Structures are given as C-alpha cells and as structure tokens.
Short mmCIF file of C-alpha atoms in Angstrom, two decimals:
data_model
loop_
_atom_site.label_atom_id
_atom_site.label_comp_id
_atom_site.label_asym_id
_atom_site.label_seq_id
_atom_site.Cartn_x
_atom_site.Cartn_y
_atom_site.Cartn_z
CA MET A 1 0.03 0.07 -0.23
CA THR A 2 1.37 3.39 -1.02
CA PHE A 3 1.98 6.26 1.45
CA LEU A 4 -0.94 7.98 -0.28
CA GLN A 5 -3.55 4.92 0.02
CA THR A 6 -2.38 4.70 3.65
CA CYS A 7 -3.58 8.39 4.31
CA ARG A 8 -7.01 7.39 2.35
CA PHE A 9 -7.40 4.00 4.04
CA SER A 10 -6.93 5.74 7.58
CA LEU A 11 -9.18 8.56 6.88
CA VAL A 12 -11.71 6.17 5.99
CA LEU A 13 -11.29 4.40 8.95
CA LEU A 14 -11.38 7.30 11.09
CA ILE A 15 -14.75 8.69 9.55
CA VAL A 16 -17.12 5.45 9.23
CA GLY A 17 -15.13 3.41 11.82
CA ALA A 18 -17.88 4.08 14.22
CA VAL A 19 -20.74 3.15 11.56
CA CYS A 20 -19.40 0.38 10.55
CA ALA A 21 -20.22 -1.93 13.65
CA GLY A 22 -22.63 -4.67 11.72
CA GLN A 23 -21.97 -6.76 8.88
CA THR A 24 -24.93 -5.00 7.43
CA SER A 25 -23.71 -1.64 8.09
CA ARG A 26 -20.53 -2.90 6.21
CA SER A 27 -22.22 -4.31 3.54
CA LEU A 28 -24.26 -1.54 3.16
CA LEU A 29 -21.13 0.95 3.19
CA ALA A 30 -19.62 -1.09 0.74
CA VAL A 31 -22.71 -1.26 -1.70
CA GLU A 32 -22.74 2.89 -1.56
CA ALA A 33 -19.24 3.33 -2.02
CA ALA A 34 -19.12 1.22 -5.02
CA ALA A 35 -22.34 2.85 -6.31
CA LEU A 36 -20.41 6.10 -5.62
CA ALA A 37 -17.17 5.22 -7.74
CA LYS A 38 -19.04 4.36 -10.58
CA ALA A 39 -20.68 7.78 -10.60
CA VAL A 40 -17.57 9.52 -9.95
CA GLU A 41 -15.64 7.29 -12.80
CA SER A 42 -18.81 8.54 -15.15
CA VAL A 43 -17.47 11.99 -15.49
CA THR A 44 -14.87 11.52 -18.67
CA ILE A 45 -13.02 13.67 -20.64
CA ASP A 46 -15.04 12.81 -23.75
CA GLU A 47 -18.20 14.14 -22.21
CA LEU A 48 -16.38 17.32 -21.00
CA ARG A 49 -14.86 17.71 -24.12
CA LYS A 50 -18.18 17.13 -26.40
CA HIS A 51 -20.02 19.90 -24.19
CA ALA A 52 -16.99 22.14 -24.29
CA GLU A 53 -16.68 21.88 -27.81
CA PHE A 54 -20.40 22.78 -28.37
CA LEU A 55 -20.34 25.49 -26.33
CA ALA A 56 -17.19 27.25 -27.37
CA ASP A 57 -17.96 26.45 -31.27
CA ASP A 58 -17.84 30.00 -33.20
CA THR A 59 -21.61 29.12 -34.42
CA LEU A 60 -22.89 30.15 -31.02
CA GLU A 61 -20.81 33.86 -31.56
CA GLY A 62 -19.67 34.00 -28.31
CA ARG A 63 -23.06 33.14 -26.45
CA GLU A 64 -23.87 36.91 -25.30
CA ALA A 65 -26.47 37.13 -23.21
CA GLY A 66 -29.80 37.25 -25.26
CA SER A 67 -27.76 37.05 -28.62
CA ARG A 68 -29.22 34.09 -31.13
CA GLY A 69 -25.80 32.39 -29.70
CA GLY A 70 -27.34 32.55 -26.41
CA GLN A 71 -30.34 31.18 -27.20
CA ALA A 72 -28.36 28.51 -29.48
CA ALA A 73 -26.73 27.58 -26.61
CA ALA A 74 -29.67 27.38 -24.17
CA ASN A 75 -31.91 25.23 -26.18
CA TYR A 76 -28.94 22.75 -26.19
CA LEU A 77 -28.56 23.12 -22.50
CA THR A 78 -32.43 22.63 -21.70
CA LYS A 79 -32.17 19.47 -24.13
CA GLU A 80 -29.53 18.06 -21.76
CA PHE A 81 -31.46 18.70 -18.72
CA ALA A 82 -34.49 17.03 -20.37
CA ARG A 83 -32.62 13.98 -21.66
CA GLN A 84 -31.31 13.40 -17.83
CA GLY A 85 -35.05 13.54 -16.58
CA LEU A 86 -34.67 16.84 -14.26
CA SER A 87 -37.78 18.45 -13.00
CA ALA A 88 -38.32 21.32 -14.47
CA ALA A 89 -37.65 24.37 -11.71
CA GLY A 90 -38.51 27.62 -13.56
CA GLU A 91 -41.29 29.81 -14.72
CA ASN A 92 -44.97 28.05 -15.45
CA ARG A 93 -43.40 24.28 -15.02
CA SER A 94 -40.69 24.89 -17.45
CA TYR A 95 -36.84 24.94 -17.26
CA PHE A 96 -36.90 28.73 -17.98
CA GLN A 97 -36.89 31.81 -16.20
CA GLY A 98 -36.76 34.97 -18.74
CA PHE A 99 -35.71 38.17 -17.58
CA ASN A 100 -34.44 41.48 -19.61
CA GLY A 101 -36.24 40.55 -22.53
CA SER A 102 -34.68 37.51 -24.17
CA CYS A 103 -32.60 36.58 -21.69
CA ARG A 104 -33.44 33.22 -19.52
CA ASN A 105 -31.73 31.56 -16.75
CA ILE A 106 -32.29 27.64 -17.04
CA LEU A 107 -33.27 25.54 -13.62
CA GLY A 108 -33.68 22.00 -13.28
CA MET A 109 -34.12 20.03 -9.85
CA ILE A 110 -33.28 15.99 -8.60
CA GLU A 111 -35.80 15.97 -5.39
CA GLY A 112 -33.99 14.67 -2.77
CA SER A 113 -34.87 11.25 -0.86
CA ASP A 114 -35.21 12.35 2.58
CA PRO A 115 -38.60 12.88 3.39
CA GLN A 116 -37.49 15.71 5.56
CA LEU A 117 -33.98 16.85 4.42
CA LYS A 118 -35.27 17.22 0.69
CA GLN A 119 -37.03 20.37 2.24
CA GLN A 120 -33.40 21.59 2.07
CA VAL A 121 -31.86 22.73 -1.11
CA ILE A 122 -28.64 23.23 -2.40
CA VAL A 123 -27.66 25.24 -5.70
CA LEU A 124 -25.32 24.03 -8.20
CA GLY A 125 -24.86 27.06 -10.57
CA ALA A 126 -22.62 27.98 -13.39
CA HIS A 127 -23.03 30.90 -16.11
CA TYR A 128 -23.77 29.70 -19.66
CA ASP A 129 -23.12 33.12 -21.03
CA HIS A 130 -19.95 35.04 -22.46
CA VAL A 131 -19.20 38.09 -24.10
CA GLY A 132 -20.05 37.71 -27.92
CA TYR A 133 -17.79 39.74 -30.15
CA GLY A 134 -16.24 41.47 -27.26
CA ARG A 135 -16.58 45.35 -27.34
CA LYS A 136 -14.91 47.93 -24.83
CA GLY A 137 -15.35 47.21 -21.26
CA ASN A 138 -15.68 43.29 -21.41
CA SER A 139 -12.72 42.21 -23.47
CA TYR A 140 -9.05 42.36 -23.65
CA GLY A 141 -8.96 42.62 -27.19
CA PRO A 142 -9.15 42.52 -30.16
CA ILE A 143 -12.74 43.36 -30.24
CA GLY A 144 -15.05 42.53 -32.75
CA TYR A 145 -13.96 38.79 -33.19
CA ILE A 146 -15.59 36.08 -31.64
CA HIS A 147 -15.00 35.61 -28.30
CA ASN A 148 -15.62 31.59 -27.51
CA GLY A 149 -15.12 31.80 -23.81
CA ALA A 150 -13.99 28.06 -23.57
CA ASP A 151 -12.71 28.41 -20.01
CA ASP A 152 -15.61 31.12 -19.03
CA ASN A 153 -17.26 29.39 -18.75
CA ALA A 154 -18.11 26.49 -21.22
CA SER A 155 -15.96 24.56 -18.69
CA GLY A 156 -18.05 25.09 -15.64
CA VAL A 157 -21.24 24.53 -17.57
CA SER A 158 -19.55 21.07 -19.24
CA GLY A 159 -18.82 20.19 -15.59
CA LEU A 160 -22.08 20.70 -14.32
CA LEU A 161 -23.77 18.60 -17.26
CA GLU A 162 -21.23 15.75 -16.18
CA ILE A 163 -22.12 16.19 -12.32
CA ILE A 164 -25.84 15.95 -13.06
CA ASP A 165 -25.31 12.60 -15.15
CA ALA A 166 -23.44 11.21 -12.20
CA ILE A 167 -25.76 11.92 -9.79
CA LYS A 168 -28.44 10.10 -12.03
CA ARG A 169 -26.50 7.21 -12.37
CA LEU A 170 -27.00 6.92 -8.43
CA PRO A 171 -29.25 4.19 -6.80
CA THR A 172 -30.78 6.56 -5.07
CA ALA A 173 -30.91 10.31 -4.93
CA PRO A 174 -29.03 12.35 -2.38
CA LYS A 175 -31.02 13.20 0.68
CA ARG A 176 -31.29 17.00 -0.06
CA SER A 177 -33.02 18.38 -3.29
CA ILE A 178 -30.38 19.81 -5.72
CA LEU A 179 -31.02 22.62 -7.89
CA PHE A 180 -28.83 22.96 -10.99
CA ALA A 181 -28.89 26.44 -12.21
CA LEU A 182 -27.48 27.90 -15.57
CA TRP A 183 -27.39 31.34 -15.09
CA ASP A 184 -27.62 33.97 -18.03
CA ALA A 185 -26.02 37.37 -18.34
CA GLU A 186 -23.51 36.86 -15.51
CA GLU A 187 -20.94 39.04 -17.78
CA VAL A 188 -22.88 41.83 -17.62
CA GLY A 189 -23.10 42.25 -13.91
CA LEU A 190 -24.57 38.88 -12.41
CA ILE A 191 -28.18 39.88 -13.69
CA GLY A 192 -29.01 36.58 -14.03
CA SER A 193 -28.46 35.48 -10.54
CA ARG A 194 -29.62 38.38 -8.90
CA HIS A 195 -32.69 38.35 -10.94
CA TRP A 196 -33.35 34.55 -9.38
CA ILE A 197 -32.45 36.04 -5.99
CA SER A 198 -34.96 38.64 -6.30
CA ARG A 199 -37.51 36.23 -7.88
CA PRO A 200 -36.61 32.56 -6.79
CA THR A 201 -38.41 29.78 -8.03
CA VAL A 202 -37.57 28.13 -4.68
CA PRO A 203 -37.95 29.82 -1.39
CA LEU A 204 -34.77 31.43 -0.26
CA SER A 205 -35.38 30.04 3.16
CA ARG A 206 -34.96 26.50 1.96
CA VAL A 207 -31.51 27.30 -0.07
CA ALA A 208 -28.87 25.80 2.18
CA LEU A 209 -25.77 26.51 0.49
CA CYS A 210 -25.02 27.41 -3.16
CA PHE A 211 -21.79 25.80 -5.47
CA ASN A 212 -20.45 28.22 -8.24
CA ILE A 213 -18.45 26.45 -11.08
CA ASP A 214 -17.02 29.51 -13.09
CA MET A 215 -13.50 28.80 -15.38
CA ILE A 216 -12.20 25.30 -14.03
CA GLY A 217 -10.57 24.64 -17.66
CA ARG A 218 -6.82 26.06 -17.10
CA LEU A 219 -5.72 23.86 -14.18
CA LYS A 220 -2.19 24.22 -13.91
CA ASP A 221 0.46 22.57 -11.51
CA GLN A 222 -2.17 20.71 -9.71
CA ARG A 223 -3.33 24.07 -8.39
CA LEU A 224 -7.05 24.84 -7.52
CA GLU A 225 -8.28 27.82 -6.11
CA VAL A 226 -11.33 27.88 -3.55
CA PHE A 227 -13.52 30.60 -2.40
CA GLY A 228 -15.94 30.68 0.36
CA SER A 229 -14.65 28.27 2.76
CA ARG A 230 -15.09 30.54 5.52
CA THR A 231 -19.12 31.37 4.65
CA LEU A 232 -19.54 27.60 6.28
CA ALA A 233 -17.89 26.08 9.43
CA GLY A 234 -15.78 23.19 8.44
CA SER A 235 -15.88 23.21 4.55
CA ARG A 236 -11.90 23.16 4.33
CA ARG A 237 -12.36 19.92 6.27
CA VAL A 238 -14.71 18.75 4.07
CA LEU A 239 -12.93 19.69 0.60
CA SER A 240 -9.62 18.28 1.95
CA GLU A 241 -11.26 15.01 2.56
CA THR A 242 -12.88 14.84 -0.70
CA ASN A 243 -9.80 15.82 -2.64
CA THR A 244 -7.61 12.66 -1.35
CA ALA A 245 -8.42 10.88 -4.77
CA ALA A 246 -7.36 13.96 -6.79
CA ASP A 247 -4.84 15.18 -4.28
CA LEU A 248 -4.83 18.85 -5.75
CA THR A 249 -3.34 21.78 -3.94
CA LEU A 250 -6.01 23.63 -2.49
CA ASP A 251 -4.95 27.67 -2.43
CA PHE A 252 -8.14 29.04 0.02
CA ASN A 253 -8.72 32.27 -0.72
CA TRP A 254 -10.51 34.49 2.09
CA GLN A 255 -11.27 37.29 -0.35
CA VAL A 256 -15.17 37.56 -1.69
CA LYS A 257 -15.73 39.96 -4.23
CA ALA A 258 -18.62 40.38 -6.64
CA ASP A 259 -17.21 38.82 -9.55
CA SER A 260 -19.18 35.52 -10.05
CA ASP A 261 -22.90 34.42 -9.41
CA HIS A 262 -21.81 33.20 -5.84
CA HIS A 263 -22.28 36.63 -4.78
CA PRO A 264 -25.82 37.25 -4.70
CA PHE A 265 -26.45 34.14 -2.56
CA PHE A 266 -23.34 35.59 -0.30
CA ALA A 267 -25.27 38.95 0.07
CA GLN A 268 -27.97 37.08 1.22
CA GLY A 269 -26.28 34.89 4.20
CA ILE A 270 -26.12 31.90 2.25
CA PRO A 271 -22.93 29.88 2.26
CA PHE A 272 -21.33 29.13 -0.99
CA LEU A 273 -17.99 27.39 -2.55
CA MET A 274 -16.47 28.23 -5.88
CA LEU A 275 -13.87 26.01 -7.39
CA HIS A 276 -11.57 28.08 -9.70
CA THR A 277 -8.39 27.27 -11.85
CA GLY A 278 -7.41 30.60 -12.10
CA LEU A 279 -7.08 33.64 -14.53
CA HIS A 280 -4.77 33.43 -17.76
CA GLU A 281 -3.75 35.28 -21.07
CA ASN A 282 -6.76 33.98 -22.67
CA TYR A 283 -9.16 35.57 -20.28
CA HIS A 284 -11.89 37.75 -22.27
CA ARG A 285 -9.91 37.40 -25.68
CA PRO A 286 -11.10 35.78 -28.70
CA SER A 287 -8.41 33.09 -27.94
CA ASP A 288 -9.97 31.68 -24.87
CA ASP A 289 -10.96 28.56 -27.53
CA ALA A 290 -11.83 24.68 -26.67
CA ASN A 291 -8.34 23.11 -27.73
CA LEU A 292 -6.71 25.22 -24.83
CA LEU A 293 -8.58 23.17 -21.96
CA ASN A 294 -6.81 21.33 -19.87
CA LEU A 295 -9.44 18.27 -19.97
CA GLU A 296 -7.69 16.09 -17.53
CA GLY A 297 -7.65 19.07 -14.98
CA MET A 298 -11.47 20.06 -15.63
CA GLN A 299 -11.91 16.15 -14.98
CA GLN A 300 -10.29 16.15 -11.68
CA VAL A 301 -12.04 19.21 -10.50
CA THR A 302 -15.62 18.40 -11.44
CA ARG A 303 -15.03 15.07 -9.97
CA LEU A 304 -13.84 16.76 -6.94
CA MET A 305 -16.95 18.97 -7.28
CA LEU A 306 -19.07 15.96 -7.42
CA GLN A 307 -17.82 14.15 -4.37
CA THR A 308 -17.95 17.49 -2.35
CA LEU A 309 -21.38 18.38 -3.69
CA LEU A 310 -22.99 14.65 -2.31
CA ARG A 311 -20.82 14.98 0.66
CA TYR A 312 -22.84 17.75 1.80
CA ALA A 313 -26.23 16.76 -0.01
CA ASP A 314 -25.90 13.63 2.04
CA GLY A 315 -24.71 15.19 5.38
CA GLU A 316 -26.88 15.40 8.61
CA ASP A 317 -26.28 19.33 9.51
CA LEU A 318 -24.93 21.63 7.23
CA GLY A 319 -24.54 23.99 9.73
CA LYS A 320 -25.24 28.00 9.02
CA PHE A 321 -23.69 30.66 7.52
CA ARG A 322 -20.60 32.34 9.45
CA ALA A 323 -21.55 35.78 9.70
CA ALA A 324 -18.17 36.44 10.69
CA SER A 325 -16.93 35.77 6.86
CA GLN A 326 -18.40 38.62 5.56
CA GLN A 327 -15.76 40.79 7.45
CA GLU A 328 -13.01 38.58 6.66
CA ASN A 329 -10.56 38.89 3.78
CA ASN A 330 -6.76 37.65 2.86
CA PHE A 331 -5.21 40.15 5.27
CA HIS A 332 -6.92 38.28 8.33
CA ARG A 333 -6.06 34.96 6.58
CA ASP A 334 -1.85 36.42 7.09
CA GLN A 335 -2.88 37.19 10.36
CA MET A 336 -4.47 33.86 11.33
CA GLU A 337 -1.42 31.88 9.62
CA GLN A 338 1.26 34.19 11.22
CA PRO A 339 4.08 31.99 12.91
CA GLN A 340 4.42 32.45 16.42
CA GLN A 341 7.89 33.75 17.45
CA ALA A 342 10.19 31.07 18.29
CA GLN A 343 11.07 30.12 21.70
CA PRO A 344 14.80 30.19 22.92
CA PRO A 345 16.24 26.93 22.68
CA ARG A 346 16.26 24.84 25.49
CA PHE A 347 19.79 23.46 25.37
CA GLY A 348 21.22 25.76 22.80
CA LEU A 349 23.39 22.94 21.55
CA PRO A 350 23.85 23.25 17.51
CA TRP A 351 25.89 20.38 16.10
CA LEU A 352 26.90 18.89 13.00
CA ARG A 353 27.33 15.24 11.87
CA ALA A 354 30.82 14.70 11.11
CA ALA A 355 31.41 12.79 7.69
CA GLY A 356 32.29 8.84 7.67
CA ASP A 357 30.67 5.95 8.79
CA GLU A 358 30.86 6.25 12.16
CA LEU A 359 28.45 8.62 13.81
CA ARG A 360 30.60 11.67 15.13
CA ILE A 361 28.58 14.37 16.79
CA VAL A 362 30.73 17.66 16.46
CA MET A 363 29.67 21.12 18.56
CA LEU A 364 28.89 24.01 16.80
CA PRO A 365 29.24 27.34 18.64
CA PRO A 366 27.01 27.24 21.67
CA THR A 367 23.91 29.75 21.12
CA PRO A 368 24.56 33.22 22.98
CA GLY A 369 23.31 32.88 26.66
CA SER A 370 21.96 29.82 26.34
CA PRO A 371 22.61 26.82 29.08
CA ALA A 372 25.16 25.07 26.85
CA GLU A 373 27.48 28.11 26.94
CA ALA A 374 26.47 28.84 30.50
CA ALA A 375 28.11 25.12 31.11
CA GLY A 376 31.46 25.78 29.16
CA LEU A 377 30.63 23.61 25.95
CA ARG A 378 32.70 24.78 22.83
CA ALA A 379 32.61 24.47 19.27
CA GLY A 380 34.87 21.25 18.47
CA ASP A 381 33.29 19.36 21.46
CA ARG A 382 32.71 15.96 20.44
CA LEU A 383 29.27 14.36 21.97
CA VAL A 384 29.97 11.06 22.96
CA LYS A 385 27.55 9.92 25.82
CA CYS A 386 24.23 11.05 27.15
CA GLU A 387 23.70 10.03 30.74
CA GLY A 388 26.23 7.64 30.38
CA ALA A 389 24.86 5.87 27.15
CA VAL A 390 26.71 6.10 24.08
CA ILE A 391 25.11 8.21 21.74
CA THR A 392 24.52 5.86 18.46
CA ASP A 393 21.30 7.37 17.04
CA GLU A 394 21.31 11.48 16.30
CA ASN A 395 17.68 11.53 16.32
CA LEU A 396 17.17 9.85 19.79
CA LEU A 397 19.71 12.31 21.13
CA ARG A 398 17.28 15.27 19.75
CA LEU A 399 14.03 13.82 21.40
CA GLN A 400 16.25 13.09 24.55
CA LEU A 401 17.14 16.41 24.93
CA MET A 402 13.54 18.04 24.19
CA ALA A 403 12.27 15.80 26.62
CA ALA A 404 14.52 16.15 29.56
CA ALA A 405 12.60 17.06 32.78
CA GLY A 406 15.69 18.49 34.15
CA LYS A 407 19.62 18.29 34.17
CA LYS A 408 21.37 16.55 31.53
CA THR A 409 24.86 15.56 31.68
CA LEU A 410 26.78 15.11 28.73
CA THR A 411 29.93 13.14 28.14
CA ILE A 412 32.28 15.00 25.55
CA GLU A 413 35.93 14.58 24.14
CA ARG A 414 38.05 18.06 23.87
CA GLU A 415 40.98 18.54 21.92
CA GLY A 416 43.82 19.21 24.30
CA GLU A 417 42.26 17.07 26.90
CA LYS A 418 43.27 13.51 27.38
CA GLU A 419 40.18 12.06 29.33
CA PRO A 420 36.47 12.86 28.28
CA LEU A 421 34.61 15.48 30.29
CA GLU A 422 31.29 15.27 31.97
CA ILE A 423 29.53 18.29 31.62
CA SER A 424 25.78 18.80 33.01
CA ILE A 425 23.37 21.34 31.43
CA THR A 426 19.97 22.55 32.79
CA PRO A 427 17.74 23.18 30.06
CA ARG A 428 15.36 26.17 29.95
CA GLY A 429 11.53 25.61 30.29
CA GLY A 430 9.49 22.37 30.68
CA PRO A 431 10.03 18.72 28.81
CA ILE A 432 9.05 19.03 25.03
CA ARG A 433 7.27 15.88 23.90
CA VAL A 434 6.03 16.72 20.22
CA GLY A 435 7.48 20.02 19.79
CA ILE A 436 4.48 21.91 18.17
CA SER A 437 2.35 24.95 19.14
CA TRP A 438 -1.18 25.68 17.23
CA ARG A 439 -4.11 28.28 17.39
CA ASP A 440 -7.76 27.11 17.10
CA ASP A 441 -9.63 28.25 13.69
CA PRO A 442 -13.28 29.46 14.51
CA ALA A 443 -14.06 28.78 11.18
CA GLU A 444 -12.62 25.09 11.20
CA PRO A 445 -13.36 23.64 14.58
CA GLY A 446 -12.24 20.27 15.11
CA SER A 447 -8.77 20.98 13.74
CA VAL A 448 -6.11 23.33 14.60
CA LEU A 449 -3.60 25.32 12.72
CA LEU A 450 0.34 24.58 13.43
CA THR A 451 2.05 28.26 14.28
CA GLN A 452 5.04 26.63 15.43
CA VAL A 453 7.06 23.42 14.87
CA ILE A 454 10.42 23.49 17.06
CA PRO A 455 13.40 22.55 15.28
CA GLY A 456 14.93 19.32 15.94
CA SER A 457 11.56 18.49 17.58
CA ALA A 458 9.52 14.87 17.27
CA ALA A 459 7.35 17.03 14.85
CA THR A 460 9.90 18.24 12.67
CA LEU A 461 11.75 14.92 12.26
CA ALA A 462 8.32 13.68 11.41
CA GLY A 463 7.84 15.92 8.75
CA LEU A 464 5.48 18.57 9.93
CA ALA A 465 5.73 22.25 9.26
CA VAL A 466 4.28 25.62 10.13
CA GLY A 467 0.89 26.03 8.69
CA ASP A 468 -0.20 22.54 8.57
CA ARG A 469 -3.99 21.68 10.12
CA ILE A 470 -3.97 18.56 12.54
CA GLN A 471 -7.32 16.95 12.05
CA ALA A 472 -7.12 13.87 14.20
CA ILE A 473 -4.36 12.20 16.33
CA GLY A 474 -3.93 8.56 17.51
CA GLY A 475 -7.21 7.80 15.49
CA GLN A 476 -9.27 10.06 17.57
CA ARG A 477 -11.05 13.61 16.46
CA PHE A 478 -10.65 16.46 18.94
CA ALA A 479 -13.05 19.36 19.70
CA ASN A 480 -10.28 22.20 20.21
CA GLY A 481 -7.16 22.80 20.78
CA ASP A 482 -6.97 22.22 24.60
CA GLU A 483 -8.69 18.52 23.83
CA LEU A 484 -5.38 18.20 21.46
CA GLY A 485 -3.23 19.08 24.06
CA ARG A 486 -4.43 16.21 26.27
CA LEU A 487 -4.47 13.79 23.70
CA ILE A 488 -0.85 14.30 22.73
CA ALA A 489 0.44 14.25 26.68
CA THR A 490 -1.48 10.87 27.25
CA LEU A 491 -1.45 8.60 23.75
CA PRO A 492 0.88 6.23 23.47
CA SER A 493 4.03 6.66 20.60
CA PRO A 494 3.95 6.53 17.64
CA LEU A 495 1.26 9.32 17.26
CA GLU A 496 -0.37 8.89 13.85
CA VAL A 497 -1.32 12.07 13.08
CA ILE A 498 -3.88 12.83 10.19
CA MET A 499 -2.83 16.50 9.06
CA GLU A 500 -3.74 18.74 5.90
CA ARG A 501 -1.56 21.01 4.08
CA ARG A 502 -2.78 23.22 1.35
CA GLY A 503 -5.65 20.92 0.74
CA ARG A 504 -3.51 17.82 0.74
CA LEU A 505 -4.22 15.34 3.52
CA ARG A 506 -1.30 13.42 4.89
CA VAL A 507 -0.84 10.68 7.57
CA VAL A 508 2.35 10.87 9.55
CA LYS A 509 3.97 8.94 12.64
CA VAL A 510 5.59 11.23 15.02
CA GLU A 511 7.90 8.67 17.28
CA THR A 512 8.18 10.58 20.52
CA LEU A 513 9.67 9.34 24.01
CA PRO A 514 7.24 8.49 26.64
CA ALA A 515 3.73 10.29 27.06
CA GLU A 516 4.11 12.05 30.66
CA ILE A 517 5.47 15.33 29.14
CA GLY A 518 4.08 18.24 27.21
CA PRO A 519 3.21 19.01 23.66
#
C-alpha cells in the first residue's frame, strides 16, 4: 500500500469506523461506496470535451446574453436537462426563467430522497453566457472577433452537466434536493443570478448552500483556488477529505468579491463554495478556445466538485452561514497564519554530524546566552555519551534533549584533553514531547493550525511544518486545541497524525518519548 493509499485508508477508518460496527452496515457501506465510485468514474474527458466544444464553437458567436448564439446554447442545455430527466424548476413548469427580454436562466431539480432533508436545497450553478464579439469594457481585445469563452465558462457548464449525469446514475438520489442553475447575463453584472435571488423559484429559506462553477478549464501545476470556505464552518476539512483522490493543491482564498454568481447568494447570507483554476492570458480574449482547455484537469475538478456536493447533500447537519466571513479577507488569513515567535532553545546545543561511517557529533558554537554556553561547552567538542549511554542515534539524542525534565549530563571529548569530560546542563523551560504550538480557527472546529514547529523536535522529524492543520491524532478526533493537548500528553507513541497541508491530507507518524511530558 502506498503512502497516499495509507492516508486514504486511515481517513476512511476514522470517518466511518464507528458506523460500521455490524456486518450489515459494512455491506451497505460497501454497496454505497461502489455506487459512488461508478458515478465519479462516469465523469469522462470525452463528455466534457463534447459539451465544451459545442458551447465554445464559433457558430454560437460567443454566447452573448440574449443573442441568437446565447439562445442556441440555451436550447442545447435545456435538451440536456430534459434528457437527464430533471424536474423543471423555472417558471410555468418549464426550465426557463426569463428576464430582460430574451435572457433566460435555465433551472432543473433533482428532488431529495429524505422526507425531511429534501426540503433543504443545494444550488449548483454555472453561467453559460460569454461576451459575444467583445467590446470595450468586457474584452481585453482584439474586439470585433468571436470570443468563444471556452474556459469562461463553457468549462464550468460542461462540469455541471457531467455532475448531473453522475448523480442520475446513483441508485438513490441524495437526501437533499439539488437545484441545477445555468445563469444567463453573468458577464454584464451577474444579472441572471441576481434576478433569481430577487424572484426565486425556490424559497430562499430552503436554500442551504450554493456551489458556483466558474472557469475550471485551465488547471496548472495541480493548483486549484477555493473561495467561500469561510462561509460555512468545516468546509476546508470537507474539501480536503474529498480531495484525497485528485490530491490537488487547494489555495483557500478568504476574499469574497462580486465577480461571479456566488455573490448574490453570499449577500443574502447563504454559504457558498467556488472552485476556480485561475485567470490566464486568454481571459476575455478571442483566444479562449476549446483546444486550450486542460481536459484532464477539468475532469479532476469536476469529480472533486461532485464528491463535495454529495458529501453535503447527504450530510446530517450542514450548519449555518458564518456571518464573520463577511468581515474576513486575505489580510485576516495572513494574520491567522502568522507563525508564532520562536522560543529560545532549551539547550542551545547546535551540532553537525562529521563525515564518515562512524557517528561523530561535533559541536558548533553554542547559542549565545544559552544553557550550553553557560555550562562551558565549546565549538569542536565531540558529544559521545548522554546520561552515560553511548550516543548511537542522532535523532534519539534530539528527542532526549527535548524531553529532558531536568539536568542532563553529557560526556564530551575535547581537543587537548586526555580524558573525556562530563558536563551537566540544566535546560530552559519544561519538557517537550512533540514540539508544536497551534491556534484554533473558528471556521474550522475540530482542527488546529500549527504556528510553530520546534527545530529538532519529534514534529520536525515527522515532517510537520508551520501552516499545517492537524485534524486527528491517534485515530481520534478532537473538539479544540485544549483537547488535542490532552491527547498528545496521554496517547502512546508513535502518534499517527492526520494533517492537511494546502488541501492535501497526509498521515504522518510522530515518534516520541514517553507520554508524561507536554506538547
């Protein structure tokens, strides 16, 4: 089993282990997992290409809102909704909601399977219009040429259509209802989504969450931008857990701008999530063509969106909109992620390992003002014993010094001295077991953000770093940082830690000394 497979397996055990107590539960879970896997696999590059190439073809003349090309796109999309058997969720029992003359939103519904939860609605939306031939104010030029908008937003619409197809393949509909919305006139001021918010075809009180798919066709370096994760507590964890298959780097952006169809929902206090592969040199230019789409990347992002949507559609409690998100931006993110000021070293005992097969640990100059300097250690001293035991493992020595509850006696060899010297050093501060400090994040209960990883500590040796988020330890969840501290102090070594780094989950094992010491 590979390292990443181990991570996924451990994560699955952590999440569903308590549920699978009986054989019936295990069998049911296996059936549901198999059905989900087939649905996810049904999101194919060929289908994404087919939809994107149609929508971004010159014959649609850039899909400007209300234009003949926009109307042709709407007719194609309506046929897709009907083919998939979506319930009409527009006006007059149709898929359409008209506005501003010839503009049309396209709306279809999959009703939830749970008698109570189906009253809650998750909106999955993508705008299908673009800028036509381009003009001053909406094109970076040259204007007067067809702007096909392959990435903006034929890519997002194609992803939405594939998500519909995948969900319809499931043996049972999700518990919550899902409204699929294709917005018109986004490019002229989010008019379609704003119109729906002002004249909703589903009461806004029923809308629990909005997903917005806008520009997912240019994935580069496996990096995906995520917006809206601060609007619903725990969203970062959910996205990271559903990201284990794609293993994309997720950049969580706290800024919320009125630049796409999520914003009318956000302004109404409805939480949202938007995945976005970023701007590029073809944005709002005639060169945004289908041949430039990263279809493999589109598949990855669409599958991630599908799994995240289903996670929320089947969850027991989605939670409420975080009003604090309306005041948060990337400045607050940088403040939250600011590393903690480094603590003075306990011993101030830097060394290097001399070249050669034999372990030879040679002192560098002690840290000024440190216990090592006060005890008389010098650069060039060779460390040979700790508490009378020959030093055979450099990492073990680091852990012993970190964990020291009191004075340590080191045996050294010094140039010019015939016999080894014993030097006792009393370290600063209390013993350290793992070597981390953290902050709680109010938007992510049940995880902590690492703000310090002490050099040479067990955490450093395990590969933990400032900015990582710990989600579980020793197979146990925790409510907050205080509870994590108690687990660190009592769980046996090694500590299996599930951590998240920029949206990617990993399992690391932290080898520590005995558990009666602190974090």
